[in-house]
XYZ file of C-alpha atoms in Angstrom:
762
model
C 99.142 186.695 73.585
C 96.435 187.289 76.211
C 93.489 189.553 75.434
C 92.894 192.570 77.662
C 91.322 191.730 81.066
C 88.378 194.051 80.470
C 87.579 192.199 77.226
C 87.523 188.890 79.056
C 85.254 190.284 81.696
C 82.778 191.605 79.151
C 82.708 188.306 77.264
C 82.118 186.344 80.516
C 79.307 188.635 81.479
C 77.751 188.431 78.082
C 77.862 184.645 78.098
C 76.351 184.506 81.573
C 73.595 186.910 80.611
C 72.734 184.858 77.551
C 72.400 181.631 79.647
C 70.208 183.411 82.163
C 67.922 184.852 79.491
C 67.548 181.454 77.850
C 66.891 179.685 81.131
C 64.227 182.098 82.485
C 61.341 180.929 80.312
C 61.900 177.330 81.470
C 61.822 178.370 85.155
C 58.808 180.593 84.673
C 56.868 177.700 83.204
C 57.724 175.617 86.324
C 56.320 178.314 88.643
C 57.876 180.110 91.648
C 56.891 179.328 95.185
C 55.021 182.196 96.816
C 55.959 184.045 100.031
C 52.791 182.831 101.681
C 53.594 179.228 100.815
C 57.054 179.473 102.349
C 55.686 181.040 105.480
C 52.924 178.458 105.713
C 55.327 175.520 105.296
C 57.759 176.843 107.909
C 57.875 174.579 110.949
C 59.420 175.204 114.293
C 61.633 172.495 115.784
C 59.487 172.830 118.876
C 55.827 172.011 119.381
C 53.909 174.403 121.539
C 51.561 172.668 123.987
C 48.560 174.825 124.761
C 45.846 174.793 127.307
C 42.155 174.457 126.435
C 41.940 178.232 125.742
C 45.125 178.476 123.602
C 47.460 179.723 126.337
C 51.031 178.437 126.036
C 51.882 175.800 128.657
C 55.046 174.156 127.388
C 57.485 174.120 124.463
C 58.705 170.643 123.618
C 61.576 169.871 121.188
C 60.124 167.537 118.585
C 62.679 167.875 115.751
C 66.163 166.814 116.909
C 67.798 167.486 113.534
C 67.541 171.284 113.628
C 66.992 174.163 116.066
C 64.360 176.407 114.577
C 62.226 178.892 116.454
C 59.151 180.701 115.383
C 58.612 182.659 112.149
C 59.505 186.264 112.897
C 57.872 189.112 110.987
C 60.367 191.653 109.593
C 58.742 194.364 111.735
C 59.731 192.283 114.813
C 63.408 192.218 113.823
C 65.557 194.989 115.317
C 66.649 197.759 112.915
C 70.259 197.053 113.909
C 69.992 193.432 112.821
C 68.347 194.361 109.466
C 71.084 196.879 108.788
C 73.890 194.493 109.792
C 72.574 191.786 107.567
C 72.248 194.034 104.509
C 75.638 195.686 105.086
C 77.341 192.332 105.442
C 75.616 190.261 102.746
C 74.147 192.616 100.110
C 74.768 196.397 100.333
C 72.799 197.131 97.185
C 69.893 194.848 98.214
C 67.308 197.583 97.785
C 68.759 198.697 94.430
C 69.193 195.538 92.321
C 66.650 193.145 90.797
C 68.063 189.958 92.244
C 71.534 190.115 90.664
C 74.124 192.690 91.664
C 75.938 193.142 88.304
C 78.505 195.465 89.812
C 79.372 192.790 92.355
C 79.442 190.117 89.630
C 81.824 192.260 87.582
C 83.962 192.910 90.656
C 84.091 189.243 91.511
C 85.058 188.254 87.969
C 87.793 190.841 87.934
C 89.002 189.621 91.359
C 89.007 185.987 90.235
C 91.077 186.955 87.193
C 93.720 188.729 89.203
C 93.407 186.474 92.316
C 92.153 189.443 94.300
C 89.973 188.807 97.423
C 86.455 190.265 97.040
C 83.161 189.969 98.993
C 81.504 187.800 96.401
C 78.523 188.344 94.092
C 75.830 186.303 95.852
C 72.955 188.552 96.822
C 70.464 187.976 99.618
C 67.887 187.062 96.948
C 70.262 184.531 95.386
C 71.021 182.991 98.804
C 67.331 182.721 99.570
C 66.662 180.937 96.233
C 69.319 178.375 97.260
C 67.684 177.914 100.661
C 64.209 177.390 99.129
C 65.236 174.942 96.412
C 67.079 171.745 97.367
C 68.459 171.419 93.834
C 70.209 174.768 94.241
C 71.423 174.128 97.775
C 75.132 174.578 98.367
C 77.101 171.382 99.021
C 80.318 171.190 101.073
C 82.377 171.471 97.886
C 80.360 174.545 96.743
C 77.833 175.028 94.027
C 78.298 173.696 90.497
C 78.223 176.054 87.518
C 74.720 174.785 86.691
C 73.528 175.487 90.232
C 74.960 178.988 90.073
C 73.138 179.695 86.862
C 69.910 178.232 88.293
C 70.332 180.293 91.466
C 70.720 183.442 89.367
C 67.612 182.660 87.384
C 65.595 181.887 90.507
C 66.709 185.108 92.156
C 65.466 187.088 89.153
C 62.152 185.323 89.362
C 61.817 185.904 93.084
C 62.406 189.638 92.621
C 59.576 189.754 90.098
C 57.114 187.901 92.368
C 58.076 189.010 95.895
C 58.509 192.386 97.591
C 61.882 193.300 99.070
C 60.542 193.143 102.664
C 59.215 189.592 102.010
C 62.588 188.473 100.605
C 64.467 189.846 103.630
C 61.924 188.386 106.113
C 62.099 184.902 104.500
C 65.858 185.053 104.387
C 66.192 185.935 108.104
C 63.885 183.079 109.028
C 65.544 180.358 106.936
C 69.241 181.174 106.835
C 71.514 178.806 108.800
C 73.665 180.365 111.509
C 75.731 178.088 113.660
C 75.584 174.329 114.173
C 71.957 173.238 114.265
C 70.658 176.816 114.588
C 68.476 178.012 111.691
C 66.608 181.306 111.530
C 66.924 184.518 113.548
C 64.577 183.506 116.339
C 66.571 180.446 117.319
C 69.806 182.391 117.014
C 68.660 185.299 119.139
C 67.253 183.113 121.926
C 70.159 180.667 121.897
C 73.183 182.969 121.721
C 71.769 186.192 123.275
C 68.837 184.969 125.400
C 66.391 187.461 123.924
C 63.889 187.955 121.135
C 65.094 189.269 117.765
C 63.484 192.639 118.278
C 65.854 193.351 121.191
C 69.181 192.804 119.475
C 71.583 195.738 119.591
C 74.341 196.684 117.105
C 76.982 194.522 118.763
C 74.733 191.431 118.805
C 73.542 192.168 115.268
C 77.092 192.323 113.965
C 77.884 188.909 115.467
C 74.721 187.475 113.932
C 75.666 188.855 110.493
C 79.214 187.507 110.833
C 77.885 184.022 111.505
C 75.983 183.909 108.209
C 79.258 184.166 106.313
C 81.090 181.628 108.486
C 78.612 179.625 110.584
C 81.103 177.265 112.147
C 84.230 179.472 112.200
C 86.279 179.846 115.335
C 85.157 182.644 117.700
C 88.171 184.810 116.887
C 87.384 184.803 113.181
C 83.689 185.537 113.845
C 84.693 188.399 116.105
C 87.020 189.792 113.412
C 84.213 189.777 110.851
C 81.764 191.179 113.321
C 84.120 194.097 113.917
C 84.188 194.772 110.155
C 80.403 194.765 110.060
C 80.235 197.249 112.952
C 82.694 199.557 111.203
C 80.469 199.482 108.094
C 77.391 200.125 110.220
C 78.965 202.974 112.198
C 81.513 204.685 109.886
C 83.796 207.122 111.679
C 83.028 205.583 115.091
C 85.764 203.926 117.217
C 85.015 200.213 117.556
C 86.510 198.264 120.452
C 87.319 195.018 118.630
C 88.961 193.453 121.679
C 85.838 193.816 123.723
C 83.811 192.485 120.800
C 86.118 189.489 120.674
C 85.395 188.662 124.309
C 81.694 189.159 123.812
C 81.633 186.927 120.724
C 83.509 184.102 122.464
C 80.995 184.075 125.276
C 77.971 184.354 122.987
C 78.867 181.443 120.636
C 79.106 179.134 123.663
C 75.710 180.008 125.151
C 72.703 177.714 124.993
C 70.016 179.869 126.599
C 67.223 178.489 124.369
C 66.293 175.443 126.444
C 64.936 172.389 124.674
C 61.858 172.417 126.886
C 60.432 175.158 129.035
C 57.098 175.800 130.679
C 54.817 174.642 133.497
C 53.594 171.272 132.190
C 56.544 169.209 130.874
C 55.103 165.799 131.695
C 51.601 166.602 130.439
C 53.092 167.978 127.233
C 55.008 164.802 126.515
C 51.986 162.721 127.352
C 49.733 164.754 125.047
C 52.186 164.386 122.150
C 52.502 160.648 122.835
C 48.708 160.299 122.818
C 48.530 161.965 119.427
C 51.402 159.929 118.075
C 49.997 156.647 119.338
C 46.520 157.452 118.005
C 47.944 158.561 114.625
C 46.169 161.883 114.894
C 48.577 164.082 112.984
C 45.624 166.276 112.013
C 45.306 167.347 115.607
C 48.406 169.448 115.191
C 47.093 172.909 114.706
C 47.850 176.608 115.195
C 45.174 177.534 117.610
C 45.919 180.659 119.537
C 46.119 184.005 117.782
C 49.750 184.462 118.683
C 50.772 181.003 117.528
C 48.620 181.310 114.383
C 50.410 184.478 113.453
C 53.773 182.846 113.917
C 52.771 179.488 112.354
C 54.126 177.628 115.322
C 53.204 173.991 115.442
C 50.829 173.589 118.395
C 48.825 171.026 120.267
C 45.796 171.952 122.294
C 45.174 170.106 125.545
C 42.336 169.923 128.057
C 44.412 171.571 130.798
C 43.553 174.918 132.402
C 46.632 177.102 132.513
C 45.636 179.069 135.723
C 44.874 175.810 137.554
C 48.081 174.148 136.342
C 50.074 177.134 137.543
C 48.361 177.125 140.940
C 48.663 173.394 141.356
C 52.403 173.385 140.524
C 53.087 176.332 142.888
C 51.057 174.749 145.708
C 52.797 171.403 145.438
C 56.256 172.952 145.327
C 55.602 175.243 148.263
C 54.271 172.394 150.393
C 57.182 170.126 149.498
C 59.618 172.858 150.533
C 57.919 172.805 153.956
C 58.390 169.009 154.117
C 62.117 169.084 153.222
C 63.163 168.330 156.772
C 61.102 165.133 156.628
C 62.953 163.615 153.768
C 60.351 164.334 151.104
C 61.339 165.705 147.667
C 58.761 164.399 145.145
C 55.135 164.898 144.465
C 52.500 164.743 141.763
C 48.939 166.026 141.237
C 46.140 165.451 138.752
C 42.666 167.051 138.439
C 39.915 165.429 136.410
C 36.584 166.749 135.241
C 33.997 164.266 136.566
C 31.586 164.423 133.641
C 34.027 164.374 130.677
C 37.154 162.690 132.078
C 39.255 165.615 130.779
C 42.508 166.230 132.627
C 42.428 169.813 133.925
C 45.805 169.770 135.683
C 48.790 167.409 135.445
C 51.873 167.989 137.632
C 54.227 165.069 137.166
C 57.010 166.097 139.587
C 58.211 168.790 141.933
C 60.631 170.040 139.238
C 63.867 171.588 140.649
C 63.149 170.153 144.058
C 63.510 166.613 142.767
C 66.571 164.558 141.860
C 64.359 162.690 139.368
C 62.444 165.536 137.787
C 62.077 163.632 134.534
C 60.066 160.886 136.160
C 56.358 161.431 135.648
C 54.827 160.426 139.020
C 51.288 160.830 137.620
C 51.746 157.582 135.705
C 54.457 155.906 137.829
C 53.322 152.726 139.710
C 53.322 153.055 143.486
C 51.617 151.312 146.391
C 48.333 153.088 147.177
C 47.949 152.170 150.837
C 44.459 152.689 152.274
C 43.162 154.479 149.179
C 41.900 151.082 147.843
C 39.531 150.707 150.837
C 36.657 152.725 149.365
C 36.616 150.437 146.328
C 36.656 147.387 148.576
C 33.747 148.535 150.769
C 31.815 149.620 147.698
C 32.060 146.108 146.299
C 31.085 144.498 149.622
C 28.047 146.754 149.948
C 27.069 146.141 146.276
C 27.245 142.373 146.859
C 25.157 142.827 150.039
C 27.868 141.395 152.228
C 27.832 144.567 154.285
C 25.790 147.585 154.986
C 27.178 150.944 156.137
C 25.826 150.081 159.664
C 27.094 146.496 159.791
C 29.399 145.870 162.754
C 32.928 144.597 162.016
C 35.308 143.502 164.775
C 38.401 145.668 164.923
C 40.525 143.342 167.004
C 43.643 141.254 166.628
C 43.185 138.838 163.821
C 45.204 135.870 162.514
C 44.193 134.809 159.007
C 45.404 131.573 157.546
C 46.966 131.944 154.130
C 48.949 129.561 151.846
C 52.161 131.260 152.984
C 51.322 131.320 156.689
C 49.441 133.504 159.156
C 48.549 137.059 158.056
C 48.166 139.377 161.083
C 47.033 142.866 160.039
C 47.585 145.867 162.296
C 46.063 149.349 162.431
C 48.104 152.407 161.785
C 48.240 153.352 165.465
C 48.747 149.679 166.582
C 45.521 149.942 168.599
C 42.105 148.298 168.149
C 38.701 149.945 168.453
C 36.568 146.835 169.005
C 33.291 146.428 167.120
C 32.707 149.327 164.731
C 30.371 149.980 161.953
C 31.471 149.768 158.356
C 30.947 153.562 158.111
C 33.381 154.198 160.974
C 35.840 151.546 159.722
C 36.153 153.138 156.283
C 36.032 156.801 157.318
C 38.567 156.231 160.103
C 40.686 154.000 157.803
C 40.918 151.018 160.159
C 43.023 148.216 158.638
C 41.734 145.130 160.436
C 38.042 145.655 159.434
C 39.198 146.244 155.817
C 41.008 142.849 155.853
C 37.961 141.160 157.356
C 35.865 142.723 154.567
C 38.299 141.388 151.959
C 37.883 137.916 153.504
C 34.178 138.219 152.639
C 34.793 139.449 149.128
C 37.931 137.369 148.424
C 41.190 138.803 146.953
C 40.567 137.399 143.466
C 37.137 138.910 143.233
C 38.433 142.278 144.482
C 41.267 142.154 141.977
C 38.735 141.694 139.166
C 36.812 144.693 140.396
C 39.937 146.833 140.527
C 40.832 145.885 136.936
C 37.230 146.803 135.909
C 37.757 150.345 137.232
C 41.049 150.754 135.317
C 43.672 149.839 137.909
C 46.434 147.867 136.095
C 47.238 145.076 138.551
C 50.239 143.070 137.424
C 49.340 139.931 139.353
C 46.262 137.950 140.343
C 44.338 138.638 143.540
C 45.601 135.443 145.076
C 49.162 136.640 144.529
C 48.565 139.749 146.688
C 46.345 137.891 149.172
C 44.616 139.765 151.985
C 47.208 142.525 151.990
C 45.438 143.780 148.851
C 42.901 145.427 151.197
C 45.782 147.658 152.480
C 47.120 148.567 149.066
C 49.937 146.092 148.454
C 49.420 146.237 144.648
C 51.004 149.027 142.578
C 48.839 151.568 140.747
C 49.354 154.987 139.132
C 48.006 158.219 140.475
C 46.130 158.833 137.211
C 44.363 155.449 137.217
C 43.533 155.630 140.969
C 42.140 159.137 140.649
C 40.017 157.973 137.693
C 38.734 155.061 139.803
C 37.535 157.613 142.389
C 35.980 159.602 139.527
C 33.972 156.406 138.891
C 32.646 156.649 142.442
C 31.825 160.326 141.804
C 29.886 159.298 138.635
C 27.667 156.788 140.379
C 29.588 153.661 139.365
C 30.190 154.593 135.766
C 33.739 154.208 134.483
C 35.228 155.983 131.491
C 38.685 156.791 130.243
C 40.562 160.082 130.799
C 41.661 162.392 127.995
C 44.419 164.953 127.800
C 44.246 165.916 124.115
C 41.484 168.411 123.268
C 38.957 167.189 120.776
C 36.587 169.325 118.654
C 33.321 169.771 120.524
C 29.994 170.551 118.876
C 28.960 174.051 119.888
C 25.286 173.139 120.186
C 23.994 173.867 123.763
C 22.307 170.436 123.924
C 25.654 168.707 123.322
C 27.313 170.836 125.921
C 24.641 170.015 128.459
C 24.952 166.322 127.710
C 28.740 166.483 128.161
C 28.283 168.158 131.528
C 25.699 165.617 132.628
C 27.995 162.653 131.909
C 29.221 160.370 129.198
C 26.575 157.899 128.134
C 29.262 155.665 126.713
C 30.799 155.043 130.187
C 30.453 151.508 131.442
C 28.498 150.760 134.646
C 30.972 148.805 136.746
C 29.520 149.292 140.203
C 26.052 149.495 141.701
C 25.276 153.293 141.816
C 23.764 152.841 145.271
C 26.986 151.418 146.611
C 28.982 154.272 145.068
C 26.592 156.778 146.686
C 26.950 155.208 150.151
C 30.787 155.168 149.944
C 30.764 158.818 148.904
C 28.456 159.611 151.826
C 30.839 157.892 154.191
C 33.971 159.657 152.849
C 32.204 163.034 153.180
C 31.212 162.343 156.848
C 33.486 164.397 159.130
C 31.987 162.788 162.232
C 32.668 159.291 161.065
C 36.373 159.982 160.572
C 36.978 161.571 164.025
C 38.361 158.374 165.617
C 41.466 158.685 163.454
C 41.563 162.296 162.168
C 39.794 164.229 164.929
C 37.126 166.913 164.615
C 39.323 169.666 163.156
C 40.721 167.811 160.187
C 42.237 169.378 157.059
C 40.138 166.916 155.100
C 36.980 168.929 156.055
C 35.909 171.518 153.553
C 33.209 174.182 153.622
C 31.649 172.686 150.514
C 30.734 169.065 149.812
C 33.699 166.727 149.188
C 34.468 163.096 149.706
C 38.102 162.218 150.386
C 40.394 159.357 151.470
C 44.073 159.409 152.437
C 46.550 156.559 152.338
C 50.091 155.711 153.348
C 52.064 152.757 151.951
C 54.350 150.421 153.806
C 57.363 152.011 155.537
C 55.944 155.478 154.697
C 57.160 155.427 151.071
C 54.045 156.927 149.605
C 51.389 159.297 150.893
C 48.133 159.952 149.026
C 44.988 162.112 149.203
C 42.275 161.471 146.650
C 38.765 162.795 146.662
C 36.042 164.412 144.661
C 33.520 167.246 144.673
C 30.366 167.707 142.666
C 32.378 168.466 139.520
C 36.043 167.562 140.101
C 38.209 164.666 141.265
C 41.695 165.595 142.693
C 44.474 163.131 143.343
C 47.747 164.044 145.103
C 50.820 161.892 145.822
C 53.960 162.807 147.794
C 57.003 160.681 148.481
C 60.369 160.024 146.898
C 60.855 158.814 143.332
C 63.768 156.729 144.613
C 61.466 154.752 146.940
C 63.126 156.040 150.077
C 60.964 156.366 153.198
C 59.673 159.702 154.436
C 60.072 160.722 158.071
C 56.953 161.254 160.155
C 54.594 162.105 157.318
C 50.971 161.196 158.041
C 47.866 161.161 155.897
C 47.005 164.743 156.939
C 50.470 166.245 156.800
C 51.603 164.821 153.483
C 49.308 164.984 150.470
C 46.136 166.184 152.166
C 47.083 169.863 152.581
C 47.829 170.144 148.820
C 44.519 168.388 148.008
C 42.592 170.755 150.271
C 44.206 173.914 148.690
C 43.520 172.756 145.196
C 39.912 171.945 146.040
C 39.451 175.432 147.588
C 40.906 176.982 144.440
C 38.513 175.015 142.222
C 35.480 176.007 144.280
C 36.406 179.621 145.116
C 33.487 180.782 142.967
C 31.753 177.453 142.207
C 29.484 175.555 144.639
C 29.706 171.844 145.320
C 26.516 170.156 146.479
C 25.998 166.572 147.733
C 24.760 164.122 145.070
C 21.129 163.051 144.995
C 20.552 159.432 146.169
C 19.845 157.030 143.271
C 16.690 154.936 143.069
C 16.691 151.804 145.211
C 18.230 153.375 148.317
C 16.424 153.498 151.660
C 17.267 155.916 154.449
C 16.419 154.419 157.819
C 17.065 155.175 161.519
C 19.383 152.724 163.149
C 20.519 152.058 166.704
C 23.402 149.928 167.994
C 23.670 147.495 170.834
C 25.910 147.751 173.887
C 29.529 146.786 174.116
C 31.270 145.054 176.959
C 31.297 148.264 178.978
C 27.548 148.569 178.705
C 27.631 151.663 176.508
C 26.181 151.837 173.050
C 28.708 150.816 170.381
C 27.843 153.872 168.276
C 25.357 156.681 168.456
C 21.957 156.250 166.846
C 21.791 157.808 163.388
C 20.088 157.841 160.041
C 21.779 155.462 157.615
C 21.555 154.592 153.948
C 20.788 151.019 152.789
C 20.322 149.156 149.599
C 16.645 148.383 149.544
C 16.087 145.074 151.332
C 19.112 145.288 153.576
C 17.812 147.851 156.037
C 17.216 146.959 159.702
C 16.701 148.994 162.851
C 19.230 147.413 165.247
C 22.825 146.307 164.944
C 24.256 144.517 167.978
C 26.827 141.929 169.077
C 25.845 138.249 169.003
C 26.353 136.014 172.019
C 29.921 135.347 171.070
C 30.808 139.009 170.962
C 31.327 139.148 167.187
C 30.206 142.226 165.391
C 27.269 141.064 163.214
C 23.720 142.037 162.313
C 21.232 140.943 164.952
C 18.633 139.494 162.636
C 18.739 136.227 160.657
C 17.484 138.225 157.688
C 21.112 139.515 157.296
C 22.562 135.955 157.177
C 25.090 135.458 154.399
C 28.016 133.303 153.424
C 31.320 134.973 154.090
C 33.592 132.169 152.833
C 34.297 130.657 150.387
C 33.825 133.216 147.573
C 31.511 132.502 144.718
C 33.257 130.796 141.798
C 36.068 129.364 143.949
C 38.106 126.590 142.234
C 39.733 124.097 144.639
C 42.564 121.979 143.235
C 43.145 118.777 145.189
C 46.791 117.885 145.709
C 47.377 114.105 145.499
C 50.456 114.460 147.679
C 48.441 115.810 150.615
C 46.240 113.465 152.697
C 42.523 114.212 152.020
C 41.713 114.920 155.685
C 44.161 117.875 155.512
C 42.416 119.416 152.505
C 39.125 120.298 154.093
C 37.288 123.491 153.022
C 36.094 125.797 155.741
C 32.621 127.395 155.364
C 31.958 130.635 157.229
C 28.676 132.630 157.497
C 26.886 135.407 159.408
C 23.418 135.132 160.938
C 21.621 133.055 163.563
C 20.012 129.652 163.289
C 21.575 128.912 159.939
C 22.433 125.515 158.369
C 24.366 124.387 155.334
C 23.292 122.396 152.286
C 25.573 120.945 149.616
C 23.960 120.134 146.210
C 20.532 120.263 147.952
C 21.449 117.900 150.808
C 21.770 118.872 154.445
C 25.381 119.085 155.568
C 25.862 121.004 158.833
C 24.485 123.557 161.268
C 26.004 126.726 162.671
C 28.095 129.595 161.336
C 31.095 127.466 160.394
C 31.679 124.026 159.059
C 34.470 122.024 157.454
C 33.789 120.008 154.318
C 35.875 117.252 152.734
C 35.753 118.188 149.044
C 35.294 115.771 146.146
C 35.788 116.497 142.399
C 33.025 118.173 140.530
C 30.881 121.360 140.478
C 28.942 122.027 143.638
C 26.300 124.483 144.987
C 26.711 125.489 148.650
C 23.520 126.969 150.191
C 22.938 128.755 153.524
C 19.449 128.081 154.886
C 17.718 129.999 157.696
C 15.584 128.524 160.504
C 12.498 128.541 158.314
C 14.202 126.506 155.576
C 14.558 129.453 153.184
C 17.770 129.686 151.149
C 19.316 133.060 152.069
C 22.646 132.819 150.231
C 24.532 130.423 147.984
C 27.940 129.891 146.420
C 29.063 127.881 143.437
C 32.432 126.253 143.488
C 34.429 123.637 141.596
C 36.759 121.010 142.930
C 39.372 119.641 140.629
C 41.299 116.495 141.400
C 44.425 115.190 139.662
C 42.374 112.771 137.567
C 39.835 115.469 136.650
C 42.640 117.868 135.561
C 44.279 115.207 133.449
C 41.005 114.276 131.817
C 40.268 117.968 131.069
C 43.715 118.345 129.530
C 43.190 115.407 127.258
C 39.958 117.028 126.023
């Protein structure tokens, strides 16, 4: 005979209460996590990437296992949502002390008679299960032991926490649908708004999802309708309309994985931290993010500049749409510190490859390598800014055949000074300059300034002068920053580092980084900067009214790669270096885009923005420079080759007159400027046993008058050129002037088959 149902219920409750009372001392001794600890340990699934002043630039999804937004204070949750959650999950939330005994009794009675009830789990009990992995509900439900532990934990939470803290923590940690956890992620994903803006209809759907996170939309809508009836008793609820609304809401994904104005820079900054193992750099740095405990990374970017740069690039690319241009990139560097101030990796919605970061993509730089080439030639005293170089048709012998460079306009200017050749971006003089320097030596210099050449200089050959190697916008802009810093090269940085607040340290940082390596003669860097800032020198190609001219001091160079695939404008002011690239990520050619219509207008606008309230003055000449007045001889038409002017020289290379020699070649007029132009110092010549020796002669070339050659101290030949039949060993080639003084020398090594084999055996 069965006992009365009420008696069974009382005995069950008594047994449960006894277990709880016995278990409480054990739990109390273990300690209860505090509200502040839970809030402090909360982590968003996104990382907020901030600018240098804490302004939000970009949100980046960094936890793919869950979708969790920010921690939302209870005061920032709409009253409708708070009411819906309490009405749905725990009507006596503000009355009980963690356990709703009336609900427990009702549930026990319902279980006895197989009657459907709401359940006895309170919000506090659910929260205890969310906070403790041991109490977390499995797919098969909680065990009896877990239920007892959950009950005990809820009692302890109620003793330690306030009701508002319990509800706030619950709303931020409760799972809703799929990967969505917490009210912020739910509100932004399903409703496209913040939690403080949810109305009664949206709140009822949110509350219904707690009970059945992955239920079909129709069931969610049915339960949402029940919640609304409880919230608005006596009111007529249109459940059919709510059904349609729910079906649309649960399919929305408004909370994008990434949003902001610096997606590529954000990913780069996170990668820098990850690669460097600087987990400690993750911080909560702005007041708003600190309040919400959102994981954040501070960068060196300036949000206003980033916003302007992005808008300017996109607007200009829209204007170029008719010329088959859809991609672009931009980077701004602080000259002194190397900090990246703006990083625009793509044109965004205008591009079919918006995920490609064109700031670090490898592209052909065109003529933008020329300043680095002329700087090396000047530093090695192979040229001065006034030296005459013949801009005429040239055929240069290479291992693969004749190399015949052409100018952009397919025309030649005749003898021009190095200043004019660089400023006007003439190709043939650049190739002639590379012949003096040698491709391999130039390649070594490019690597020294951070350009990641994949091959040797000999692989690229003389086309290296015209930008045949591939480089990134970031590395090329940083190489120009080296010129701005007087030949000192240092790395760039995107991740903000703590800086000592002392004024002396700040002044030192603005003055320059003492740890930077000196990779170029400061005097050569100054001369190249002076040339690239000379509006008159660039008139032969760009005219007098060029967009490259600014009202403040700047030095700039444009470049266009083969078949018009890439267009560049890179230059610097007193404090900033700006690099811009436009083209197509696919590698497709642009249509009729020149150096001044492609990247240059964007460069000019960004420079004007940077110096709207900040001056830019020309740099002071370093020690060892001489400013001298120079004149030029006459050309074939009897007119002066170039107007007389004041010119900068490395001390010891200055001279008053530059004219054509009797053969019409553009050289210095004095023997004091005599120098070897080929071969390059350190050349290694490998003799091929399959080729007759007479066909393996080495050609010596020089500049200057009345010169003669010596090999290993012995006279060999007279004149500016000679051919030498090499023999194995190390040799010293000397150029001697008319007085017998050695004015230049080269060391080279000849390796024969026997020598190579002997070396290999060693």
